[in-house]
Amino acid sequence: MLNMETIEPKSHSWWWDSHISNENFEWLSKNRQGADQRVKDIKQLLNLIVDGSSSEINPEVYYQKKPELIAHVEEFYCMHQLLAKRYDDLIGELRNNTASLLQTQHKGISDSGSYQVSPLLTPDQKLGLHKSEPAIESELYVSSGGGSSDISLKGGYETSSSSSDSDSESFESLLNKNSFPLVKDDSKGQRQKLLETGKEENVWVAKQEKADETLEVGGDRDPEKLLKSITEYNEELREAKEKVQSSEEEIVRLKSELQKNEPGIVLMGDLMAQPESAQCDIQMKGADLDVERRMVLELQKQVSALKNQVLDSNGIIKTLQKELEITREKHKGAEEPDLSNKKIDCAHQLQDQLESAQKVVSLLEAKLVSEESIVLQLKGQIKRYVVDVSDRDTEIRELKAAFCDAQQNFSLEKSQLQSDIASLSEQQNLLWTSIEEWKLRCKSLENETSRFEAEKKETKSLHEAEQMSWQCDIERLKTEVNERSEQKEVLCKKLDMLKLEYNMLMAEKDGVSAMANTLSAELCCRNDQIREMGHQLSQMHLQHEANKAVLGTIEGARERTNALYLRAEELEKEVDKQRVEISERTEEKREAIRQLCFSLEHYRSRYRELCQAYNELKRYAGLGL
């Protein structure tokens, strides 16, 4: 009996054979090894830059290793984009291939689903059918595999994400058209999460409406309160945007789950193709049976004709033998030699005819034996074909039952997914409407703030002198800012010198603080002296002219103390300013390393997702083969 697996159609295996080859595996393994090596190099550089014990940045190593670190990050980003582009190309080609296969298989099932027996095929028609199958496969290969697989680095991650979104939307439309079972384990938990997020959004919208009412009632509040409310609204708007983004991520995750269930679609395509192939095999077997039955009938006719010929030849041989005996008996006693010679010639002719007839009879008997053996073989083949057809009928019934069960399960899961997607879309629309409302409110608040600013400008017009001085200070500060921005690179290179200067300034600060302490002590003494002198001045008011020299010394001491106070304040300001600059530089370096670590973690997570997706595609390819 023929095995059904040997004749099972595998029209989708050629796609995997064309894409999952040794070259693709070598390319992926090289990219993975390169990405792992880049990650290790980046980790080593970060360990060199950041001291593990004190978690501080070493500026010398940082400036030395900064170009190398940037180069590694750029190479890792390029590898990430290569993998993302390759993944998008593979998914797009697989989606196009499955769509074309599902459409053809769906048409075949709808045509063969009426349980009608098609007319039997002749051997010529079967030969044409076998010839047309590779042509169809070649057309499918050209239509699906003709897409360009070249990878460019200019697209970026945004193009890959947009293409994946468009592909997911086309895949959803394909799922709406075709009903196939999808495997989904955590649909109940996801729906529960979605309901909880919807309740939270409703509560949040109610709170915002109450806040709007209170805002409308208290319209004559202070500008500071309005600014606080604006900041609060901005925070709430940011939270709303984050929630919208989380809901969009949830939708994208559901779409990715739909994409992960593509192997179920391929399996259903196989199940749909099996009844059609079995029906074709039954038709081919029926045609073979008809041809062999005709051959058996023809052989039986030939056997009967040969039997008749054998009987006729036997009769002819018997008549010839009788005639030969009669001629021999008649011409035994003949006297004339001419007549005897003629009779002998006739006897020889009859003998030759008898021998030729015997040879024909032997040939006909051998042919009869061979034809009977062929008839027996054909009868055995007919019995085997009948048993094979019955087995195929049972397999077709089992496949149809499994297909009905899978279709029912898919319809249930499809309805659940559609309800989830509808609820998510409604929540997204609500969030977008709330965001638009908040934008309008922010615009109104901005108008109010502009009005308050106009009032402030009117009040500030009374203090023009102070504004001029402030404007001068602002211009001076702007020039200083420009100078600082120009000197930024120079300051970055002189970070070590600043540390040394910082230590020196700390020492100077200690000296200045000691000097300030001494000056404060002197100032206290001078204040005591001033009090005593003031007391003496009140007593010696009458002797004013005589004490002019004493008053001059007092004024000089007071001026010196004021100068010392001003010098101490200037030194403290310079020390604080340098401390702030140093802390800002260190904070900038830490922030840069922190952002670099975040980007590295992001790229690593994306790389792991791509590896998982490729492993799943590889596993599905093994299952399909």
Coordinates of C-alpha atoms in Angstrom, one line a residue:
M1 CA 0.0 0.0 0.0
L2 CA 1.2 3.4 -0.9
N3 CA 2.0 5.7 2.1
M4 CA 0.0 8.9 2.1
E5 CA 2.9 10.9 3.5
T6 CA 4.9 10.3 0.3
I7 CA 2.2 11.9 -1.8
E8 CA 1.3 14.7 0.6
P9 CA 1.7 18.1 -1.1
K10 CA 4.3 20.3 0.4
S11 CA 3.9 23.4 -1.7
H12 CA 5.2 25.7 1.1
S13 CA 8.4 23.8 1.8
W14 CA 10.2 25.4 -1.2
W15 CA 9.9 28.9 0.4
W16 CA 11.7 27.7 3.6
D17 CA 14.3 25.9 1.5
S18 CA 15.0 29.1 -0.5
H19 CA 15.4 31.3 2.6
I20 CA 16.6 29.0 5.4
S21 CA 19.9 28.0 3.8
N22 CA 23.5 27.6 4.9
E23 CA 24.3 31.1 3.7
N24 CA 21.5 32.6 5.8
F25 CA 22.6 30.6 8.8
E26 CA 26.2 31.7 8.4
W27 CA 25.1 35.3 8.0
L28 CA 23.0 35.2 11.1
S29 CA 25.7 33.5 13.1
K30 CA 28.3 36.0 12.1
N31 CA 26.0 38.9 13.0
R32 CA 25.2 37.3 16.4
Q33 CA 28.9 36.8 17.1
G34 CA 29.7 40.3 16.0
A35 CA 26.9 41.8 18.2
D36 CA 28.0 39.7 21.2
Q37 CA 31.6 40.9 20.7
R38 CA 30.4 44.5 20.5
V39 CA 28.5 44.1 23.8
K40 CA 31.5 42.6 25.5
D41 CA 33.7 45.5 24.2
I42 CA 31.2 48.1 25.4
K43 CA 31.0 46.5 28.8
Q44 CA 34.8 46.5 29.1
L45 CA 35.1 50.1 28.1
L46 CA 32.4 51.1 30.6
N47 CA 34.2 49.2 33.3
L48 CA 37.4 51.0 32.4
I49 CA 35.7 54.4 32.4
V50 CA 33.7 54.0 35.6
D51 CA 35.5 53.0 38.8
G52 CA 33.6 50.0 40.3
S53 CA 34.5 50.8 43.9
S54 CA 33.7 54.5 44.0
S55 CA 31.3 54.6 40.9
E56 CA 33.2 57.7 39.7
I57 CA 34.2 58.6 36.1
N58 CA 37.9 58.6 35.2
P59 CA 38.2 61.6 32.9
E60 CA 41.5 60.5 31.3
V61 CA 40.2 57.1 30.3
Y62 CA 36.8 58.7 29.3
Y63 CA 38.4 61.0 26.8
Q64 CA 40.7 58.3 25.5
K65 CA 38.0 55.6 25.1
K66 CA 35.2 57.9 24.0
P67 CA 35.7 57.6 20.2
E68 CA 36.1 53.8 20.5
L69 CA 33.0 53.6 22.6
I70 CA 31.0 55.6 20.0
A71 CA 32.3 53.4 17.2
H72 CA 31.2 50.3 19.0
V73 CA 27.8 51.7 19.6
E74 CA 27.4 52.7 16.0
E75 CA 28.4 49.3 14.8
F76 CA 26.0 47.6 17.2
Y77 CA 23.2 49.9 16.0
C78 CA 24.0 49.0 12.4
M79 CA 23.8 45.3 13.2
H80 CA 20.5 45.9 15.0
Q81 CA 19.1 47.6 11.9
L82 CA 20.4 44.8 9.7
L83 CA 18.6 42.2 11.8
A84 CA 15.4 44.2 11.9
K85 CA 15.4 44.8 8.2
R86 CA 16.1 41.1 7.5
Y87 CA 13.3 40.1 9.9
D88 CA 10.8 42.5 8.2
D89 CA 11.8 41.1 4.8
L90 CA 11.3 37.5 5.9
I91 CA 8.0 38.2 7.6
G92 CA 6.7 40.2 4.5
E93 CA 7.6 37.4 2.1
L94 CA 6.2 34.7 4.4
R95 CA 3.0 36.7 4.8
N96 CA 2.6 37.1 1.0
N97 CA 3.4 33.4 0.5
T98 CA 0.9 32.3 3.1
A99 CA -1.8 34.6 1.7
S100 CA -1.4 33.2 -1.8
L101 CA -1.4 29.6 -0.6
L102 CA -4.4 30.1 1.6
Q103 CA -6.4 31.7 -1.2
T104 CA -5.6 28.8 -3.6
Q105 CA -6.3 26.2 -0.9
H106 CA -9.5 27.9 0.2
K107 CA -10.7 27.8 -3.4
G108 CA -9.7 24.2 -3.7
I109 CA -11.6 23.3 -0.6
S110 CA -14.7 25.2 -1.7
D111 CA -14.6 23.5 -5.0
S112 CA -14.1 20.0 -3.6
G113 CA -16.4 20.4 -0.5
S114 CA -19.6 19.2 -2.2
Y115 CA -18.6 15.5 -2.0
Q116 CA -19.2 15.0 -5.7
V117 CA -17.1 12.4 -7.6
S118 CA -15.3 14.0 -10.5
P119 CA -14.9 12.1 -13.8
L120 CA -12.1 9.7 -14.0
L121 CA -8.9 10.9 -15.7
T122 CA -7.1 9.2 -18.5
P123 CA -3.3 8.6 -18.3
D124 CA -2.6 11.5 -20.7
Q125 CA -4.6 13.9 -18.4
K126 CA -2.8 12.6 -15.4
L127 CA 0.5 13.2 -17.0
G128 CA -0.6 16.8 -17.8
L129 CA -1.7 17.2 -14.2
H130 CA 1.7 16.1 -12.9
K131 CA 3.4 18.5 -15.3
S132 CA 1.3 21.4 -14.2
E133 CA 2.2 21.1 -10.5
P134 CA 5.9 22.2 -10.7
A135 CA 4.8 25.0 -13.0
I136 CA 2.4 26.3 -10.3
E137 CA 5.2 26.0 -7.7
S138 CA 7.6 27.9 -9.9
E139 CA 5.0 30.6 -10.4
L140 CA 4.4 30.8 -6.6
Y141 CA 8.2 31.0 -6.1
V142 CA 8.5 33.8 -8.5
S143 CA 5.6 35.7 -7.1
S144 CA 6.6 35.4 -3.5
G145 CA 10.4 35.2 -3.5
G146 CA 10.8 38.0 -6.0
G147 CA 11.0 40.7 -3.4
S148 CA 14.3 42.4 -2.8
S149 CA 16.3 41.1 0.1
D150 CA 19.0 43.8 0.0
I151 CA 19.6 45.5 3.3
S152 CA 20.3 49.2 3.5
L153 CA 21.4 51.1 6.5
K154 CA 19.5 54.3 5.6
G155 CA 16.1 53.2 6.6
G156 CA 16.5 53.2 10.3
Y157 CA 14.4 51.7 12.9
E158 CA 11.4 53.8 12.0
T159 CA 11.0 52.3 8.5
S160 CA 11.2 48.8 9.9
S161 CA 8.5 49.6 12.5
S162 CA 6.2 51.2 10.0
S163 CA 6.6 48.3 7.6
S164 CA 5.9 45.8 10.4
D165 CA 2.8 47.8 11.4
S166 CA 1.5 47.8 7.8
D167 CA 2.3 44.1 7.5
S168 CA 0.4 43.4 10.7
E169 CA -2.7 45.3 9.4
S170 CA -2.6 43.3 6.2
F171 CA -2.3 40.2 8.2
E172 CA -5.3 41.1 10.3
S173 CA -7.4 41.6 7.1
L174 CA -6.2 38.2 5.9
L175 CA -7.3 36.6 9.1
N176 CA -10.7 38.3 8.9
K177 CA -11.2 36.7 5.4
N178 CA -10.0 33.2 6.3
S179 CA -11.0 31.3 9.4
F180 CA -8.2 29.3 10.9
P181 CA -7.5 28.3 14.5
L182 CA -5.1 30.4 16.6
V183 CA -3.4 29.3 19.8
K184 CA -3.9 31.8 22.6
D185 CA -3.3 31.0 26.3
D186 CA -3.5 34.2 28.2
S187 CA -6.5 35.9 26.5
K188 CA -8.6 36.0 29.7
G189 CA -5.8 37.7 31.6
Q190 CA -5.3 40.3 28.9
R191 CA -9.0 41.1 28.8
Q192 CA -9.0 41.5 32.6
K193 CA -6.0 43.9 32.3
L194 CA -7.8 45.9 29.6
L195 CA -11.0 46.2 31.7
E196 CA -8.9 47.4 34.6
T197 CA -7.1 50.0 32.5
G198 CA -10.5 51.2 31.1
K199 CA -11.9 51.6 34.7
E200 CA -8.8 53.6 35.6
E201 CA -9.2 55.9 32.6
N202 CA -12.9 56.5 33.4
V203 CA -12.0 57.5 37.0
W204 CA -9.2 59.7 35.7
V205 CA -11.6 61.5 33.3
A206 CA -14.1 62.1 36.1
K207 CA -11.3 63.7 38.2
Q208 CA -10.3 65.9 35.4
E209 CA -13.9 67.1 34.9
K210 CA -14.1 68.0 38.6
A211 CA -10.8 69.8 38.3
D212 CA -12.1 71.7 35.3
E213 CA -15.2 72.8 37.2
T214 CA -13.1 74.1 40.1
L215 CA -10.9 75.9 37.6
E216 CA -13.9 77.6 36.0
V217 CA -15.2 78.6 39.5
G218 CA -11.9 80.0 40.7
G219 CA -11.0 82.0 37.6
D220 CA -9.7 85.0 39.6
R221 CA -6.8 83.2 41.3
D222 CA -3.2 84.2 41.6
P223 CA -0.8 83.7 38.7
E224 CA 1.4 81.5 40.8
K225 CA -1.5 79.1 41.5
L226 CA -2.4 79.1 37.8
L227 CA 1.2 78.2 36.9
K228 CA 1.1 75.4 39.5
S229 CA -2.2 74.1 38.0
I230 CA -0.6 74.3 34.5
T231 CA 2.3 72.2 35.6
E232 CA -0.1 69.7 37.2
Y233 CA -2.1 69.6 34.1
N234 CA 1.0 69.0 32.1
E235 CA 2.0 66.2 34.4
E236 CA -1.5 64.6 34.0
L237 CA -1.3 65.1 30.2
R238 CA 2.1 63.4 30.2
E239 CA 0.6 60.5 32.2
A240 CA -2.3 60.3 29.8
K241 CA 0.1 60.1 26.9
E242 CA 2.0 57.3 28.7
K243 CA -1.2 55.4 29.1
V244 CA -2.1 55.9 25.5
Q245 CA 1.4 54.6 24.6
S246 CA 1.0 51.6 26.9
S247 CA -2.4 50.8 25.2
E248 CA -0.7 51.1 21.8
E249 CA 2.0 48.8 23.0
E250 CA -0.7 46.4 24.2
I251 CA -2.2 46.5 20.7
V252 CA 1.2 45.9 19.1
R253 CA 1.7 42.9 21.4
L254 CA -1.7 41.5 20.4
K255 CA -0.7 41.9 16.8
S256 CA 2.6 40.2 17.4
E257 CA 0.7 37.3 19.0
L258 CA -1.4 37.1 15.9
Q259 CA 1.8 37.0 13.9
K260 CA 3.2 34.3 16.2
N261 CA 0.2 32.1 15.4
E262 CA 1.1 32.0 11.7
P263 CA 2.3 28.4 12.1
G264 CA -1.3 27.4 12.9
I265 CA -2.3 29.0 9.6
V266 CA 0.3 27.0 7.8
L267 CA -0.9 23.8 9.5
M268 CA -4.5 24.5 8.6
G269 CA -3.3 25.1 5.0
D270 CA -1.8 21.6 5.1
L271 CA -5.0 20.2 6.5
M272 CA -7.0 21.9 3.8
A273 CA -4.6 20.7 1.1
Q274 CA -4.7 17.0 2.3
P275 CA -8.3 16.3 1.3
E276 CA -7.8 18.0 -2.1
S277 CA -4.6 15.9 -2.7
A278 CA -6.4 12.7 -1.5
Q279 CA -9.3 13.5 -3.9
C280 CA -6.8 13.9 -6.7
D281 CA -5.2 10.7 -5.8
I282 CA -8.5 8.9 -5.8
Q283 CA -9.3 10.3 -9.2
M284 CA -5.9 9.1 -10.5
K285 CA -6.4 5.7 -9.0
G286 CA -9.9 5.5 -10.5
A287 CA -8.4 6.4 -13.9
D288 CA -5.7 3.7 -13.4
L289 CA -8.4 1.2 -12.5
D290 CA -10.5 2.0 -15.6
V291 CA -7.4 1.7 -17.8
E292 CA -6.4 -1.6 -16.3
R293 CA -9.9 -3.0 -16.5
R294 CA -9.9 -2.1 -20.2
M295 CA -6.6 -3.8 -20.6
V296 CA -7.9 -6.9 -18.8
L297 CA -10.9 -7.0 -21.1
E298 CA -8.7 -6.6 -24.1
L299 CA -6.4 -9.3 -22.9
Q300 CA -9.3 -11.6 -22.2
K301 CA -10.6 -11.0 -25.7
Q302 CA -7.1 -11.7 -27.1
V303 CA -6.9 -14.9 -25.0
S304 CA -10.2 -16.1 -26.3
A305 CA -9.2 -15.3 -29.8
L306 CA -5.9 -17.2 -29.3
K307 CA -7.8 -20.1 -28.0
N308 CA -10.0 -20.1 -31.0
Q309 CA -6.9 -19.9 -33.3
V310 CA -5.3 -22.8 -31.4
L311 CA -8.4 -24.9 -31.9
D312 CA -8.6 -23.9 -35.6
S313 CA -4.9 -24.7 -36.0
N314 CA -5.4 -28.1 -34.3
G315 CA -8.3 -28.9 -36.6
I316 CA -6.2 -27.9 -39.6
I317 CA -3.3 -30.1 -38.4
K318 CA -5.6 -33.0 -37.9
T319 CA -7.1 -32.6 -41.4
L320 CA -3.7 -32.3 -42.9
Q321 CA -2.5 -35.4 -41.1
K322 CA -5.5 -37.3 -42.4
E323 CA -4.9 -36.1 -46.0
L324 CA -1.3 -37.1 -45.7
E325 CA -2.1 -40.6 -44.6
I326 CA -4.7 -40.9 -47.3
T327 CA -2.2 -39.8 -50.0
R328 CA 0.4 -42.2 -48.6
E329 CA -2.1 -45.1 -48.7
K330 CA -3.3 -44.3 -52.2
H331 CA 0.2 -44.0 -53.7
K332 CA 1.9 -46.9 -52.2
G333 CA 1.4 -49.2 -55.2
A334 CA 1.6 -46.6 -57.9
E335 CA 3.6 -47.7 -61.0
E336 CA 4.1 -44.4 -62.7
P337 CA 7.2 -42.4 -61.4
D338 CA 5.8 -39.0 -62.4
L339 CA 2.7 -39.5 -60.3
S340 CA 4.8 -40.8 -57.4
N341 CA 7.1 -37.8 -57.6
K342 CA 4.2 -35.4 -57.5
K343 CA 2.6 -37.2 -54.6
I344 CA 6.0 -37.1 -52.8
D345 CA 6.2 -33.4 -53.4
C346 CA 2.7 -32.9 -52.1
A347 CA 3.6 -35.0 -49.0
H348 CA 6.7 -32.9 -48.4
Q349 CA 4.6 -29.7 -48.7
L350 CA 2.0 -31.1 -46.3
Q351 CA 4.8 -32.0 -43.9
D352 CA 6.2 -28.5 -44.0
Q353 CA 2.8 -27.0 -43.4
L354 CA 2.3 -29.3 -40.5
E355 CA 5.6 -28.2 -38.9
S356 CA 4.8 -24.5 -39.4
A357 CA 1.4 -25.0 -37.9
Q358 CA 2.9 -26.8 -34.9
K359 CA 5.4 -23.8 -34.4
V360 CA 2.5 -21.4 -34.6
V361 CA 0.6 -23.4 -32.0
S362 CA 3.6 -23.4 -29.6
L363 CA 4.0 -19.7 -30.0
L364 CA 0.3 -19.1 -29.4
E365 CA 0.4 -21.3 -26.3
A366 CA 3.4 -19.4 -24.9
K367 CA 1.7 -16.1 -25.6
L368 CA -1.5 -17.4 -23.8
V369 CA 0.5 -18.3 -20.7
S370 CA 2.1 -14.8 -20.6
E371 CA -1.2 -13.1 -21.1
E372 CA -2.7 -15.2 -18.3
S373 CA 0.1 -14.2 -15.9
I374 CA -0.4 -10.5 -16.8
V375 CA -4.1 -10.9 -16.2
L376 CA -3.4 -12.3 -12.7
Q377 CA -1.0 -9.4 -11.9
L378 CA -3.6 -6.9 -13.0
K379 CA -6.3 -8.4 -10.8
G380 CA -3.9 -8.2 -7.8
Q381 CA -3.2 -4.6 -8.6
I382 CA -6.9 -3.9 -8.9
K383 CA -7.5 -5.4 -5.4
R384 CA -4.7 -3.3 -3.9
Y385 CA -6.1 -0.2 -5.5
V386 CA -9.5 -0.8 -4.1
V387 CA -8.1 -1.3 -0.6
D388 CA -6.0 1.9 -1.0
V389 CA -9.1 3.9 -2.1
S390 CA -11.1 2.8 0.9
D391 CA -8.2 3.8 3.2
R392 CA -8.1 7.2 1.6
D393 CA -11.8 7.6 2.1
T394 CA -11.4 7.0 5.8
E395 CA -8.5 9.5 6.0
I396 CA -10.5 12.1 4.2
R397 CA -13.4 11.7 6.7
E398 CA -11.0 12.1 9.6
L399 CA -9.3 15.1 8.1
K400 CA -12.7 16.8 7.5
A401 CA -13.8 16.1 11.1
A402 CA -10.5 17.6 12.4
F403 CA -10.9 20.6 10.1
C404 CA -14.5 21.3 11.3
D405 CA -13.3 21.2 15.0
A406 CA -10.4 23.5 14.2
Q407 CA -12.6 25.9 12.4
Q408 CA -15.0 26.1 15.3
N409 CA -12.2 26.8 17.8
F410 CA -10.8 29.4 15.5
S411 CA -14.2 31.2 15.2
L412 CA -14.5 31.4 19.0
E413 CA -10.9 32.7 19.4
K414 CA -11.4 35.1 16.5
S415 CA -14.5 36.6 18.1
Q416 CA -12.6 37.0 21.4
L417 CA -9.7 38.7 19.7
Q418 CA -12.1 41.0 17.8
S419 CA -13.8 42.0 21.0
D420 CA -10.5 42.7 22.6
I421 CA -9.3 44.8 19.7
A422 CA -12.6 46.7 19.6
S423 CA -12.4 47.5 23.3
L424 CA -8.8 48.7 22.9
S425 CA -9.7 50.9 20.0
E426 CA -12.5 52.4 21.9
Q427 CA -10.2 53.1 24.9
Q428 CA -7.6 54.6 22.5
N429 CA -10.3 56.9 21.0
L430 CA -11.4 58.0 24.4
L431 CA -7.8 58.8 25.4
W432 CA -7.2 60.7 22.2
T433 CA -10.3 62.8 22.8
S434 CA -9.2 63.5 26.4
I435 CA -5.8 64.5 25.1
E436 CA -7.4 66.9 22.6
E437 CA -9.5 68.4 25.5
W438 CA -6.4 68.8 27.6
K439 CA -4.6 70.5 24.7
L440 CA -7.5 73.0 24.4
R441 CA -7.4 73.6 28.1
C442 CA -3.6 74.1 28.0
K443 CA -4.1 76.6 25.2
S444 CA -6.7 78.5 27.3
L445 CA -4.3 78.5 30.3
E446 CA -1.5 79.7 28.0
N447 CA -3.8 82.6 27.0
E448 CA -4.4 83.4 30.6
T449 CA -0.7 83.3 31.3
S450 CA 0.0 85.6 28.4
R451 CA -2.6 88.0 29.8
F452 CA -0.9 87.9 33.2
E453 CA 2.4 88.5 31.6
A454 CA 1.0 91.6 29.9
E455 CA -0.2 92.8 33.3
K456 CA 3.3 92.1 34.7
K457 CA 4.8 94.1 31.8
E458 CA 2.6 97.0 32.7
T459 CA 3.7 96.8 36.4
K460 CA 7.3 96.5 35.3
S461 CA 7.1 99.7 33.3
L462 CA 7.2 101.5 36.7
H463 CA 10.7 100.1 37.4
E464 CA 12.5 101.1 34.2
A465 CA 15.7 102.0 36.0
E466 CA 15.9 98.6 37.7
Q467 CA 15.0 96.9 34.4
M468 CA 17.9 98.7 32.7
S469 CA 20.3 97.5 35.3
W470 CA 18.9 94.0 35.1
Q471 CA 19.1 94.2 31.3
C472 CA 22.7 95.1 31.5
D473 CA 23.3 92.2 33.9
I474 CA 21.4 89.9 31.5
E475 CA 23.5 91.0 28.6
R476 CA 26.6 90.4 30.6
L477 CA 25.4 87.0 31.6
K478 CA 24.5 86.2 28.0
T479 CA 28.0 87.1 26.9
E480 CA 29.4 85.0 29.7
V481 CA 27.1 82.1 28.6
N482 CA 28.3 82.4 25.1
E483 CA 31.9 82.5 26.3
R484 CA 31.2 79.5 28.5
S485 CA 29.6 77.6 25.5
E486 CA 32.7 78.4 23.4
Q487 CA 35.0 77.3 26.2
K488 CA 33.0 74.1 26.8
E489 CA 35.3 71.8 24.8
V490 CA 38.4 73.5 26.4
L491 CA 36.9 72.9 29.9
C492 CA 36.2 69.3 29.0
K493 CA 39.9 68.8 28.1
K494 CA 41.1 70.6 31.2
L495 CA 39.0 68.5 33.6
D496 CA 42.1 67.1 35.3
M497 CA 43.5 70.5 35.7
L498 CA 40.3 71.6 37.2
K499 CA 40.5 68.8 39.7
L500 CA 43.9 70.0 40.7
E501 CA 42.7 73.5 40.9
Y502 CA 39.7 72.3 42.9
N503 CA 42.1 70.8 45.4
M504 CA 44.1 74.0 45.4
L505 CA 40.9 76.1 45.8
M506 CA 39.8 73.9 48.7
A507 CA 43.1 74.6 50.3
E508 CA 42.6 78.3 49.5
K509 CA 39.1 78.1 50.8
D510 CA 40.4 76.7 54.1
G511 CA 42.9 79.6 54.2
V512 CA 40.2 82.1 53.3
S513 CA 37.8 80.6 55.9
A514 CA 40.6 81.0 58.4
M515 CA 41.2 84.5 57.2
A516 CA 37.5 85.2 57.4
N517 CA 37.4 83.9 61.0
T518 CA 40.3 86.2 61.8
L519 CA 38.6 89.0 60.1
S520 CA 35.4 88.3 61.9
A521 CA 37.3 88.3 65.2
E522 CA 38.9 91.6 64.2
L523 CA 35.5 92.9 63.1
C524 CA 34.1 92.0 66.5
C525 CA 37.0 93.8 68.1
R526 CA 36.5 96.7 65.8
N527 CA 32.8 96.8 66.6
D528 CA 33.5 96.8 70.3
Q529 CA 36.0 99.6 69.6
I530 CA 33.3 101.4 67.5
R531 CA 30.8 101.1 70.4
E532 CA 33.4 102.4 72.8
M533 CA 34.3 105.2 70.4
G534 CA 30.6 106.0 69.9
H535 CA 30.2 106.2 73.7
Q536 CA 33.2 108.4 73.9
L537 CA 31.9 110.4 70.9
S538 CA 28.6 111.1 72.8
Q539 CA 30.6 112.2 75.8
M540 CA 33.0 114.2 73.8
H541 CA 30.5 115.8 71.5
L542 CA 31.4 119.2 72.8
Q543 CA 35.1 118.5 72.0
H544 CA 34.3 117.8 68.3
E545 CA 36.9 119.9 66.8
A546 CA 39.6 118.4 69.0
N547 CA 38.6 114.9 68.1
K548 CA 38.6 115.1 64.3
A549 CA 41.6 112.9 64.0
V550 CA 39.9 110.2 66.1
L551 CA 36.8 110.3 63.9
G552 CA 39.1 109.9 60.8
T553 CA 40.7 106.8 62.2
I554 CA 37.2 105.4 63.0
E555 CA 36.0 106.0 59.5
G556 CA 39.1 104.4 58.0
A557 CA 38.7 101.3 60.2
R558 CA 35.1 101.0 59.2
E559 CA 36.0 101.3 55.5
R560 CA 38.7 98.6 55.9
T561 CA 36.3 96.3 57.7
N562 CA 33.7 96.8 54.9
A563 CA 36.4 96.1 52.3
L564 CA 37.4 92.9 54.1
Y565 CA 33.7 91.8 54.2
L566 CA 33.3 92.4 50.5
R567 CA 36.6 90.5 49.7
A568 CA 35.5 87.5 51.8
E569 CA 32.1 87.4 50.1
E570 CA 33.7 87.6 46.6
L571 CA 36.1 84.7 47.5
E572 CA 33.2 82.6 48.8
K573 CA 31.2 83.3 45.6
E574 CA 34.1 82.3 43.5
V575 CA 34.6 79.1 45.4
D576 CA 30.9 78.3 45.2
K577 CA 30.9 79.0 41.5
Q578 CA 33.8 76.7 40.8
R579 CA 32.3 74.0 43.0
V580 CA 29.0 74.3 41.0
E581 CA 30.9 74.1 37.7
I582 CA 32.8 71.0 38.8
S583 CA 29.6 69.3 40.0
E584 CA 27.9 70.2 36.7
R585 CA 30.7 68.7 34.7
T586 CA 30.7 65.5 36.7
E587 CA 26.9 65.3 36.5
E588 CA 27.0 65.7 32.8
K589 CA 29.5 62.8 32.5
R590 CA 27.3 60.6 34.7
E591 CA 24.2 61.5 32.7
A592 CA 26.0 60.7 29.4
I593 CA 27.1 57.3 30.7
R594 CA 23.6 56.6 32.1
Q595 CA 22.0 57.4 28.7
L596 CA 24.6 55.2 27.0
C597 CA 23.7 52.4 29.3
F598 CA 20.0 52.9 28.6
S599 CA 20.6 52.8 24.9
L600 CA 22.7 49.7 25.2
E601 CA 20.0 47.9 27.2
H602 CA 17.4 48.9 24.6
Y603 CA 19.5 47.6 21.7
R604 CA 20.3 44.4 23.7
S605 CA 16.5 43.8 24.3
R606 CA 15.7 44.4 20.7
Y607 CA 18.5 42.0 19.7
R608 CA 17.2 39.3 22.0
E609 CA 13.7 39.8 20.5
L610 CA 15.0 39.4 17.0
C611 CA 16.9 36.3 18.0
Q612 CA 13.8 34.8 19.6
A613 CA 11.8 35.6 16.5
Y614 CA 14.4 34.1 14.2
N615 CA 14.5 30.9 16.4
E616 CA 10.7 30.6 16.2
L617 CA 10.9 31.0 12.4
K618 CA 13.6 28.3 12.3
R619 CA 11.5 26.0 14.4
Y620 CA 8.4 26.5 12.2
A621 CA 10.6 25.9 9.2
G622 CA 11.6 22.5 10.7
L623 CA 8.0 21.7 11.4
G624 CA 7.0 22.7 7.9
L625 CA 9.8 20.5 6.4

